[in-house]
Amino acid sequence: MKKNIVGMLPEDLVPWLGREGEPSYRARQILRWVYEKKVSSFRDMSDIPLGLREKLSASFVLGTTRIAEVQTSSDGTKKFLLVFPQGDSVEVVAIPQRSWYTVCLSTQVGCPVRCPFCATGRAGFRRPLAADEIVEEAWRVSQNERARITHLVFMGMGEPLLNYGELTRALRVFNSSEGLGIGSRRITVSTVGVPEKILQLARDWPEVNLALSLHAPSDDLRNFLVPLNRTYPLKEVLAAVREYLRLTRRRVTIEYTLWQGLNDGEVHALQLSRLLRGLLVHVNLIPGNRIKGTPFVPSPPERVVAFAALLQKHGIPVTLRRSRGQDIRAACGELYRIHGLRGEVADDYCPEKRCNAAGN
Ligand code: SF4
C-alpha cells in the first residue's frame, strides 16, 4: 500500500531515499513541493529528476482525501466535508479574517465523549485520526483555497487529548519550518479536560494555547453536559489547569456555552467565578443554538450579558463570542452528521459554536 507523503518530514523521507539510492537532500526539495506549493501530482515537481518522480509515484500518494462538500457562509467562513478512502469523513472549517487564516481541525471521526448538545457527540464515535490524516485536513483546505494558514484550532470533531500521540505527531509537522510552518503560539488545542494529557501538553508543547470547554460550574451539571466529567471531575481538571499555568505561564481560555435555565443562572455565574478566581484564564461565553428534539434552549441575549457582567464584577475576564458561519451552521459535527445519517437530521443543528474561536 502506498504511503501518504502529506504528514511526512524530511527525516521520515530520508530512509526511503537511501534505499532508492537517492541523495538525502532531495527530501527537503520534495517536501517543499508538498507543503509550500501544495502540488497535486508528483509530475509537477519540476526540479526533481523524472526517474525520482516516477519512484515517488510508485511508493507514495499525495494526499488521500477528497472534498465532498463545501458550504460557504456570507461572512466568508467555509465548511468542508473531507472524505477518507475508507468512506468515513470529518469536517474542517476555514475562517478567513483580515490578515489571518484560521482552520479548525478534527482529531477523531465522531467523538467518544458524547456531549448531549453536540452534533458530533450525538452521532457517536468511529475512530481516531492518524497524524497524516490530521495534517491533511489543513493541507487539503490550504491547497483548495490557495490560502496560507496562519492559525490552527483543534476545536472540530473529537476530543484531541484522547488522541494525544497522533495529535502531537501532527503538531510536529504543522510547527516545523519544513512542514506547514505554523508557530506554536498560533495553535490552540481545545479539550473538555483530560488531566494527565493537559500536563503532558504543557511539557511537550508549552507554547501551544490551551482552551478548556467547561460549560458547567459544578460536577452534577457537568456530568450531564460533558460526560467525561464522570471520569475526570472538575477538581482534577482544574488542578491540571493550575499545574499547566505554573509550567507554561500562558493564559488558558475557558469555553462556556450558555443554555437557558440550565447553566446560565446567577448562581452558575457565581459558582464559575469562584471556581476560576485567581487563575490566569479568560472566559469565552458562547450563546447556544436551538436544537430540535432536545431540551436545550439558547440563553436570551439579556441573560448572556447579565452572566458576563456577573463574571466581570467578580474579576473574571470575559468575552462574548462573535458567531461566525451561522448561516452554514459552522458548529462541529453538523455536516458530518447530516451526511453520516443520510439526511435524517438535516433540520437539526449543533449548539456549540466551538469553531468560532478564530484568533485564539
Ligand atoms: S463537544 Fe467536543 S468533546 Fe463533546 S461530544 Fe462534541 S466534539 Fe466531543
CSV table of C-alpha atoms and ligand atoms in Angstrom, one decimal:
chain,number,residue,atom,x,y,z
A,1,MET,CA,0.0,0.0,0.0
A,2,LYS,CA,1.3,3.4,-0.9
A,3,LYS,CA,2.2,5.8,2.0
A,4,ASN,CA,0.8,9.3,2.2
A,5,ILE,CA,3.6,11.8,1.7
A,6,VAL,CA,1.4,14.5,3.3
A,7,GLY,CA,2.3,14.3,7.0
A,8,MET,CA,6.0,13.4,6.4
A,9,LEU,CA,9.0,15.5,7.4
A,10,PRO,CA,12.5,15.2,5.8
A,11,GLU,CA,13.7,12.7,8.5
A,12,ASP,CA,10.7,10.4,7.6
A,13,LEU,CA,11.6,10.5,3.9
A,14,VAL,CA,15.4,10.2,4.1
A,15,PRO,CA,15.5,6.4,4.8
A,16,TRP,CA,13.3,5.7,1.7
A,17,LEU,CA,15.6,7.9,-0.4
A,18,GLY,CA,18.6,6.0,0.9
A,19,ARG,CA,17.0,2.7,-0.1
A,20,GLU,CA,16.4,4.1,-3.5
A,21,GLY,CA,20.0,5.2,-3.9
A,22,GLU,CA,18.9,8.9,-3.9
A,23,PRO,CA,20.7,11.7,-2.0
A,24,SER,CA,19.1,12.8,1.3
A,25,TYR,CA,19.0,16.5,0.3
A,26,ARG,CA,16.1,15.6,-2.1
A,27,ALA,CA,13.8,15.1,1.0
A,28,ARG,CA,13.7,18.9,1.6
A,29,GLN,CA,13.3,19.6,-2.1
A,30,ILE,CA,10.4,17.2,-2.4
A,31,LEU,CA,8.6,18.4,0.7
A,32,ARG,CA,8.8,22.0,-0.4
A,33,TRP,CA,6.6,21.0,-3.3
A,34,VAL,CA,4.3,19.3,-0.9
A,35,TYR,CA,3.9,21.9,1.8
A,36,GLU,CA,4.8,25.2,0.1
A,37,LYS,CA,3.5,24.7,-3.4
A,38,LYS,CA,0.9,22.1,-2.4
A,39,VAL,CA,1.1,20.3,-5.8
A,40,SER,CA,-1.5,17.7,-6.5
A,41,SER,CA,0.8,15.4,-8.6
A,42,PHE,CA,4.4,14.2,-8.4
A,43,ARG,CA,4.7,15.1,-12.1
A,44,ASP,CA,4.5,18.8,-11.1
A,45,MET,CA,7.7,18.6,-9.1
A,46,SER,CA,9.6,20.1,-12.0
A,47,ASP,CA,13.1,20.3,-10.4
A,48,ILE,CA,13.0,16.7,-9.3
A,49,PRO,CA,14.6,14.3,-11.8
A,50,LEU,CA,12.0,12.4,-13.8
A,51,GLY,CA,13.2,9.0,-12.5
A,52,LEU,CA,12.8,10.0,-8.9
A,53,ARG,CA,9.3,11.5,-9.6
A,54,GLU,CA,8.3,8.1,-11.1
A,55,LYS,CA,9.7,6.3,-8.0
A,56,LEU,CA,7.8,8.7,-5.8
A,57,SER,CA,4.5,8.0,-7.7
A,58,ALA,CA,5.1,4.2,-7.3
A,59,SER,CA,5.6,4.4,-3.5
A,60,PHE,CA,3.6,7.4,-2.2
A,61,VAL,CA,0.3,9.2,-2.7
A,62,LEU,CA,0.0,13.0,-2.5
A,63,GLY,CA,-3.0,13.1,-0.1
A,64,THR,CA,-5.7,10.6,0.4
A,65,THR,CA,-8.9,12.7,0.9
A,66,ARG,CA,-11.4,14.3,-1.4
A,67,ILE,CA,-13.6,17.3,-0.6
A,68,ALA,CA,-17.1,16.0,-0.9
A,69,GLU,CA,-18.9,19.2,0.0
A,70,VAL,CA,-18.1,22.9,0.7
A,71,GLN,CA,-20.5,25.3,2.4
A,72,THR,CA,-19.7,29.0,2.3
A,73,SER,CA,-21.1,31.5,4.8
A,74,SER,CA,-21.9,35.1,3.9
A,75,ASP,CA,-19.2,36.1,6.4
A,76,GLY,CA,-16.6,34.1,4.4
A,77,THR,CA,-16.4,31.1,6.8
A,78,LYS,CA,-16.2,27.8,4.8
A,79,LYS,CA,-17.0,24.3,6.0
A,80,PHE,CA,-15.5,21.3,4.2
A,81,LEU,CA,-16.5,17.7,4.4
A,82,LEU,CA,-13.4,15.6,3.8
A,83,VAL,CA,-13.9,12.0,2.9
A,84,PHE,CA,-11.2,9.4,3.5
A,85,PRO,CA,-10.6,6.4,1.2
A,86,GLN,CA,-12.4,4.0,3.5
A,87,GLY,CA,-15.5,6.2,3.2
A,88,ASP,CA,-15.7,7.9,6.6
A,89,SER,CA,-15.4,11.7,6.8
A,90,VAL,CA,-14.5,14.7,9.0
A,91,GLU,CA,-15.3,18.3,8.9
A,92,VAL,CA,-12.8,21.2,8.6
A,93,VAL,CA,-13.8,24.8,9.0
A,94,ALA,CA,-11.8,27.7,7.4
A,95,ILE,CA,-12.2,31.1,8.9
A,96,PRO,CA,-10.6,33.9,6.8
A,97,GLN,CA,-10.1,37.2,8.6
A,98,ARG,CA,-8.3,40.4,7.6
A,99,SER,CA,-4.7,39.2,8.0
A,100,TRP,CA,-5.3,35.8,9.5
A,101,TYR,CA,-6.5,32.5,8.0
A,102,THR,CA,-7.6,30.1,10.7
A,103,VAL,CA,-8.5,26.5,10.2
A,104,CYS,CA,-10.5,24.4,12.7
A,105,LEU,CA,-9.4,20.8,12.6
A,106,SER,CA,-10.9,17.5,13.7
A,107,THR,CA,-8.9,14.8,15.6
A,108,GLN,CA,-11.4,11.9,15.6
A,109,VAL,CA,-14.2,10.6,13.3
A,110,GLY,CA,-17.1,11.2,15.6
A,111,CYS,CA,-16.4,11.6,19.3
A,112,PRO,CA,-16.5,9.2,22.3
A,113,VAL,CA,-17.3,12.0,24.8
A,114,ARG,CA,-20.9,12.2,23.7
A,115,CYS,CA,-21.9,15.6,25.0
A,116,PRO,CA,-25.7,15.7,24.6
A,117,PHE,CA,-25.7,19.1,23.0
A,118,CYS,CA,-23.1,18.4,20.3
A,119,ALA,CA,-23.9,17.0,16.8
A,120,THR,CA,-20.6,15.1,16.7
A,121,GLY,CA,-21.2,13.6,20.2
A,122,ARG,CA,-24.7,12.6,19.3
A,123,ALA,CA,-23.5,10.8,16.1
A,124,GLY,CA,-21.2,8.5,18.1
A,125,PHE,CA,-17.6,7.6,17.7
A,126,ARG,CA,-15.9,5.7,14.8
A,127,ARG,CA,-12.2,6.0,15.1
A,128,PRO,CA,-9.2,8.3,15.9
A,129,LEU,CA,-7.5,10.0,13.1
A,130,ALA,CA,-3.9,9.2,12.2
A,131,ALA,CA,-1.4,12.1,12.3
A,132,ASP,CA,-1.1,12.3,8.5
A,133,GLU,CA,-4.9,12.5,8.2
A,134,ILE,CA,-4.9,15.4,10.7
A,135,VAL,CA,-2.2,17.2,8.7
A,136,GLU,CA,-4.0,16.5,5.5
A,137,GLU,CA,-7.1,18.3,6.8
A,138,ALA,CA,-5.2,21.6,6.9
A,139,TRP,CA,-3.1,20.8,3.8
A,140,ARG,CA,-6.2,19.9,1.7
A,141,VAL,CA,-8.1,23.1,2.6
A,142,SER,CA,-5.0,25.2,2.1
A,143,GLN,CA,-4.5,23.6,-1.3
A,144,ASN,CA,-8.1,24.0,-2.3
A,145,GLU,CA,-8.4,27.6,-1.2
A,146,ARG,CA,-4.8,28.6,-2.2
A,147,ALA,CA,-4.5,30.2,1.2
A,148,ARG,CA,-1.7,30.3,3.6
A,149,ILE,CA,-2.9,29.1,7.0
A,150,THR,CA,-1.8,31.4,9.9
A,151,HIS,CA,-3.7,29.8,12.8
A,152,LEU,CA,-4.9,26.4,13.8
A,153,VAL,CA,-7.5,25.5,16.3
A,154,PHE,CA,-8.3,21.9,17.4
A,155,MET,CA,-11.9,22.5,18.1
A,156,GLY,CA,-13.6,20.3,15.4
A,157,MET,CA,-14.8,16.8,15.8
A,158,GLY,CA,-13.4,14.7,18.6
A,159,GLU,CA,-11.5,15.2,21.8
A,160,PRO,CA,-7.9,16.0,20.8
A,161,LEU,CA,-6.4,14.9,24.1
A,162,LEU,CA,-7.9,11.4,23.7
A,163,ASN,CA,-5.8,11.1,20.6
A,164,TYR,CA,-2.7,12.6,22.0
A,165,GLY,CA,0.0,10.6,20.2
A,166,GLU,CA,-1.4,11.4,16.7
A,167,LEU,CA,-2.2,15.0,17.7
A,168,THR,CA,1.4,15.7,18.8
A,169,ARG,CA,2.8,13.9,15.7
A,170,ALA,CA,0.7,16.2,13.6
A,171,LEU,CA,1.8,19.2,15.7
A,172,ARG,CA,5.3,18.4,14.8
A,173,VAL,CA,4.5,18.7,11.0
A,174,PHE,CA,2.4,21.8,11.5
A,175,ASN,CA,5.0,23.6,13.5
A,176,SER,CA,8.1,22.6,11.5
A,177,SER,CA,9.6,25.1,9.1
A,178,GLU,CA,9.9,22.1,6.8
A,179,GLY,CA,6.2,21.3,7.2
A,180,LEU,CA,3.4,23.9,7.3
A,181,GLY,CA,5.5,26.3,9.4
A,182,ILE,CA,2.8,27.5,11.8
A,183,GLY,CA,4.1,28.9,15.0
A,184,SER,CA,3.1,27.1,18.3
A,185,ARG,CA,1.6,30.3,19.7
A,186,ARG,CA,-0.8,30.3,16.8
A,187,ILE,CA,-2.1,26.8,17.5
A,188,THR,CA,-4.9,26.2,20.1
A,189,VAL,CA,-5.9,22.8,21.4
A,190,SER,CA,-9.3,22.7,22.9
A,191,THR,CA,-10.3,19.9,25.4
A,192,VAL,CA,-13.1,19.1,27.8
A,193,GLY,CA,-10.4,18.0,30.2
A,194,VAL,CA,-8.1,15.0,30.3
A,195,PRO,CA,-5.8,15.9,33.3
A,196,GLU,CA,-2.7,13.9,32.6
A,197,LYS,CA,-2.7,14.9,28.9
A,198,ILE,CA,-3.1,18.6,29.8
A,199,LEU,CA,0.1,18.2,31.9
A,200,GLN,CA,1.8,16.3,29.1
A,201,LEU,CA,0.9,19.1,26.6
A,202,ALA,CA,2.3,21.7,28.9
A,203,ARG,CA,5.6,19.8,29.0
A,204,ASP,CA,5.7,18.8,25.3
A,205,TRP,CA,4.3,21.9,23.7
A,206,PRO,CA,4.4,24.7,26.3
A,207,GLU,CA,3.8,27.4,23.7
A,208,VAL,CA,0.6,25.8,22.2
A,209,ASN,CA,-2.5,27.5,23.6
A,210,LEU,CA,-5.0,25.6,25.7
A,211,ALA,CA,-8.7,26.0,25.7
A,212,LEU,CA,-10.9,24.2,28.2
A,213,SER,CA,-14.5,23.6,27.4
A,214,LEU,CA,-16.1,23.8,30.8
A,215,HIS,CA,-19.8,24.5,30.1
A,216,ALA,CA,-20.8,23.9,33.8
A,217,PRO,CA,-19.5,25.1,37.1
A,218,SER,CA,-20.5,22.0,39.2
A,219,ASP,CA,-19.9,18.3,38.8
A,220,ASP,CA,-23.6,17.5,38.9
A,221,LEU,CA,-24.3,19.6,35.9
A,222,ARG,CA,-21.1,18.9,34.1
A,223,ASN,CA,-21.6,15.1,34.5
A,224,PHE,CA,-24.7,15.6,32.3
A,225,LEU,CA,-23.4,18.2,29.8
A,226,VAL,CA,-19.8,16.8,29.4
A,227,PRO,CA,-20.0,13.1,30.3
A,228,LEU,CA,-16.2,12.7,30.5
A,229,ASN,CA,-16.5,14.7,33.8
A,230,ARG,CA,-17.6,11.4,35.4
A,231,THR,CA,-14.1,10.1,34.8
A,232,TYR,CA,-12.3,13.4,35.3
A,233,PRO,CA,-14.3,15.6,37.7
A,234,LEU,CA,-13.8,19.4,37.9
A,235,LYS,CA,-11.4,19.2,40.8
A,236,GLU,CA,-9.0,17.1,38.9
A,237,VAL,CA,-9.4,19.1,35.7
A,238,LEU,CA,-8.8,22.4,37.4
A,239,ALA,CA,-5.8,21.0,39.3
A,240,ALA,CA,-4.3,20.1,35.9
A,241,VAL,CA,-5.1,23.6,34.6
A,242,ARG,CA,-3.4,25.1,37.7
A,243,GLU,CA,-0.3,23.0,37.0
A,244,TYR,CA,-0.4,23.9,33.3
A,245,LEU,CA,-0.4,27.6,34.3
A,246,ARG,CA,2.5,27.0,36.6
A,247,LEU,CA,4.5,25.2,33.9
A,248,THR,CA,3.7,27.4,30.9
A,249,ARG,CA,2.6,30.8,32.4
A,250,ARG,CA,0.3,31.0,29.5
A,251,ARG,CA,-3.4,32.1,29.8
A,252,VAL,CA,-6.0,29.4,29.4
A,253,THR,CA,-9.2,30.1,27.5
A,254,ILE,CA,-12.4,28.8,29.2
A,255,GLU,CA,-15.2,28.0,26.8
A,256,TYR,CA,-18.7,28.2,28.3
A,257,THR,CA,-21.8,27.6,26.2
A,258,LEU,CA,-25.0,29.1,27.8
A,259,TRP,CA,-28.3,27.3,27.9
A,260,GLN,CA,-31.5,28.9,29.2
A,261,GLY,CA,-32.4,27.7,32.7
A,262,LEU,CA,-29.7,25.1,32.7
A,263,ASN,CA,-26.3,26.7,33.3
A,264,ASP,CA,-27.0,30.4,32.8
A,265,GLY,CA,-28.3,31.5,36.2
A,266,GLU,CA,-26.8,33.9,38.6
A,267,VAL,CA,-25.9,31.0,40.8
A,268,HIS,CA,-23.9,29.4,38.0
A,269,ALA,CA,-22.1,32.7,37.3
A,270,LEU,CA,-21.1,33.0,40.9
A,271,GLN,CA,-20.0,29.3,41.1
A,272,LEU,CA,-18.0,29.8,37.9
A,273,SER,CA,-16.3,32.9,39.2
A,274,ARG,CA,-15.4,31.1,42.5
A,275,LEU,CA,-14.0,28.2,40.5
A,276,LEU,CA,-11.8,30.4,38.4
A,277,ARG,CA,-10.8,33.0,40.9
A,278,GLY,CA,-7.0,33.6,40.9
A,279,LEU,CA,-6.4,31.6,37.7
A,280,LEU,CA,-4.9,33.2,34.6
A,281,VAL,CA,-7.9,32.5,32.4
A,282,HIS,CA,-10.2,34.3,30.0
A,283,VAL,CA,-13.8,33.1,29.6
A,284,ASN,CA,-15.4,32.9,26.2
A,285,LEU,CA,-19.2,32.9,26.6
A,286,ILE,CA,-20.9,31.1,23.7
A,287,PRO,CA,-24.7,31.5,23.3
A,288,GLY,CA,-26.1,28.1,22.5
A,289,ASN,CA,-28.2,27.3,19.4
A,290,ARG,CA,-31.7,25.8,19.5
A,291,ILE,CA,-31.7,22.0,18.8
A,292,LYS,CA,-34.9,20.4,17.7
A,293,GLY,CA,-36.0,17.4,19.8
A,294,THR,CA,-33.8,18.2,22.8
A,295,PRO,CA,-34.4,20.3,25.9
A,296,PHE,CA,-31.5,22.7,25.0
A,297,VAL,CA,-32.7,26.3,24.6
A,298,PRO,CA,-30.2,29.1,23.9
A,299,SER,CA,-29.9,31.7,26.6
A,300,PRO,CA,-31.5,35.0,25.5
A,301,PRO,CA,-29.1,37.9,24.8
A,302,GLU,CA,-30.0,39.7,28.0
A,303,ARG,CA,-29.2,36.6,30.1
A,304,VAL,CA,-25.8,36.2,28.3
A,305,VAL,CA,-25.0,39.9,29.0
A,306,ALA,CA,-26.0,39.6,32.7
A,307,PHE,CA,-23.9,36.4,33.0
A,308,ALA,CA,-20.9,38.2,31.6
A,309,ALA,CA,-21.5,41.2,33.8
A,310,LEU,CA,-21.5,39.0,36.9
A,311,LEU,CA,-18.3,37.3,35.9
A,312,GLN,CA,-16.7,40.7,35.3
A,313,LYS,CA,-17.9,42.0,38.6
A,314,HIS,CA,-16.0,39.2,40.3
A,315,GLY,CA,-12.8,39.9,38.4
A,316,ILE,CA,-13.1,37.2,35.7
A,317,PRO,CA,-12.1,38.5,32.2
A,318,VAL,CA,-14.8,37.5,29.7
A,319,THR,CA,-15.6,37.9,26.0
A,320,LEU,CA,-19.0,37.3,24.3
A,321,ARG,CA,-18.1,35.2,21.3
A,322,ARG,CA,-19.0,36.6,17.9
A,323,SER,CA,-20.7,33.8,15.9
A,324,ARG,CA,-19.2,33.0,12.5
A,325,GLY,CA,-20.7,30.8,9.9
A,326,GLN,CA,-24.2,30.9,11.4
A,327,ASP,CA,-25.9,30.5,8.0
A,328,ILE,CA,-23.9,27.3,7.2
A,329,ARG,CA,-24.1,26.0,10.8
A,330,ALA,CA,-20.4,26.0,11.3
A,331,ALA,CA,-20.5,24.2,14.6
A,332,CYS,CA,-18.7,20.9,14.7
A,333,GLY,CA,-20.3,17.8,13.6
A,334,GLU,CA,-23.4,19.1,11.8
A,335,LEU,CA,-22.3,18.5,8.2
A,336,TYR,CA,-20.8,15.1,9.2
A,337,ARG,CA,-23.9,14.1,11.0
A,338,ILE,CA,-26.1,15.1,8.1
A,339,HIS,CA,-24.0,13.1,5.7
A,340,GLY,CA,-23.3,10.2,8.1
A,341,LEU,CA,-27.0,9.7,8.8
A,342,ARG,CA,-28.1,10.3,5.1
A,343,GLY,CA,-30.0,13.4,5.8
A,344,GLU,CA,-32.1,12.1,8.7
A,345,VAL,CA,-31.1,15.1,10.8
A,346,ALA,CA,-31.0,17.8,8.1
A,347,ASP,CA,-33.2,20.1,10.2
A,348,ASP,CA,-31.2,19.6,13.3
A,349,TYR,CA,-28.1,21.5,14.3
A,350,CYS,CA,-25.5,21.7,16.9
A,351,PRO,CA,-25.5,24.4,19.6
A,352,GLU,CA,-21.8,24.5,20.3
A,353,LYS,CA,-20.0,27.0,18.0
A,354,ARG,CA,-16.6,25.8,19.1
A,355,CYS,CA,-15.2,26.6,15.6
A,356,ASN,CA,-15.8,30.3,16.1
A,357,ALA,CA,-12.7,30.5,18.2
A,358,ALA,CA,-10.7,32.1,15.4
A,359,GLY,CA,-7.8,34.1,16.6
A,360,ASN,CA,-7.4,32.4,19.9
B,1,SF4,S1,-18.4,18.9,22.4
B,1,SF4,FE1,-16.4,18.2,21.8
B,1,SF4,S2,-16.0,16.6,23.4
B,1,SF4,FE2,-18.2,16.9,23.4
B,1,SF4,S3,-19.0,15.4,22.0
B,1,SF4,FE3,-18.7,17.3,20.8
B,1,SF4,S4,-16.7,17.0,19.9
B,1,SF4,FE4,-16.8,15.6,21.6
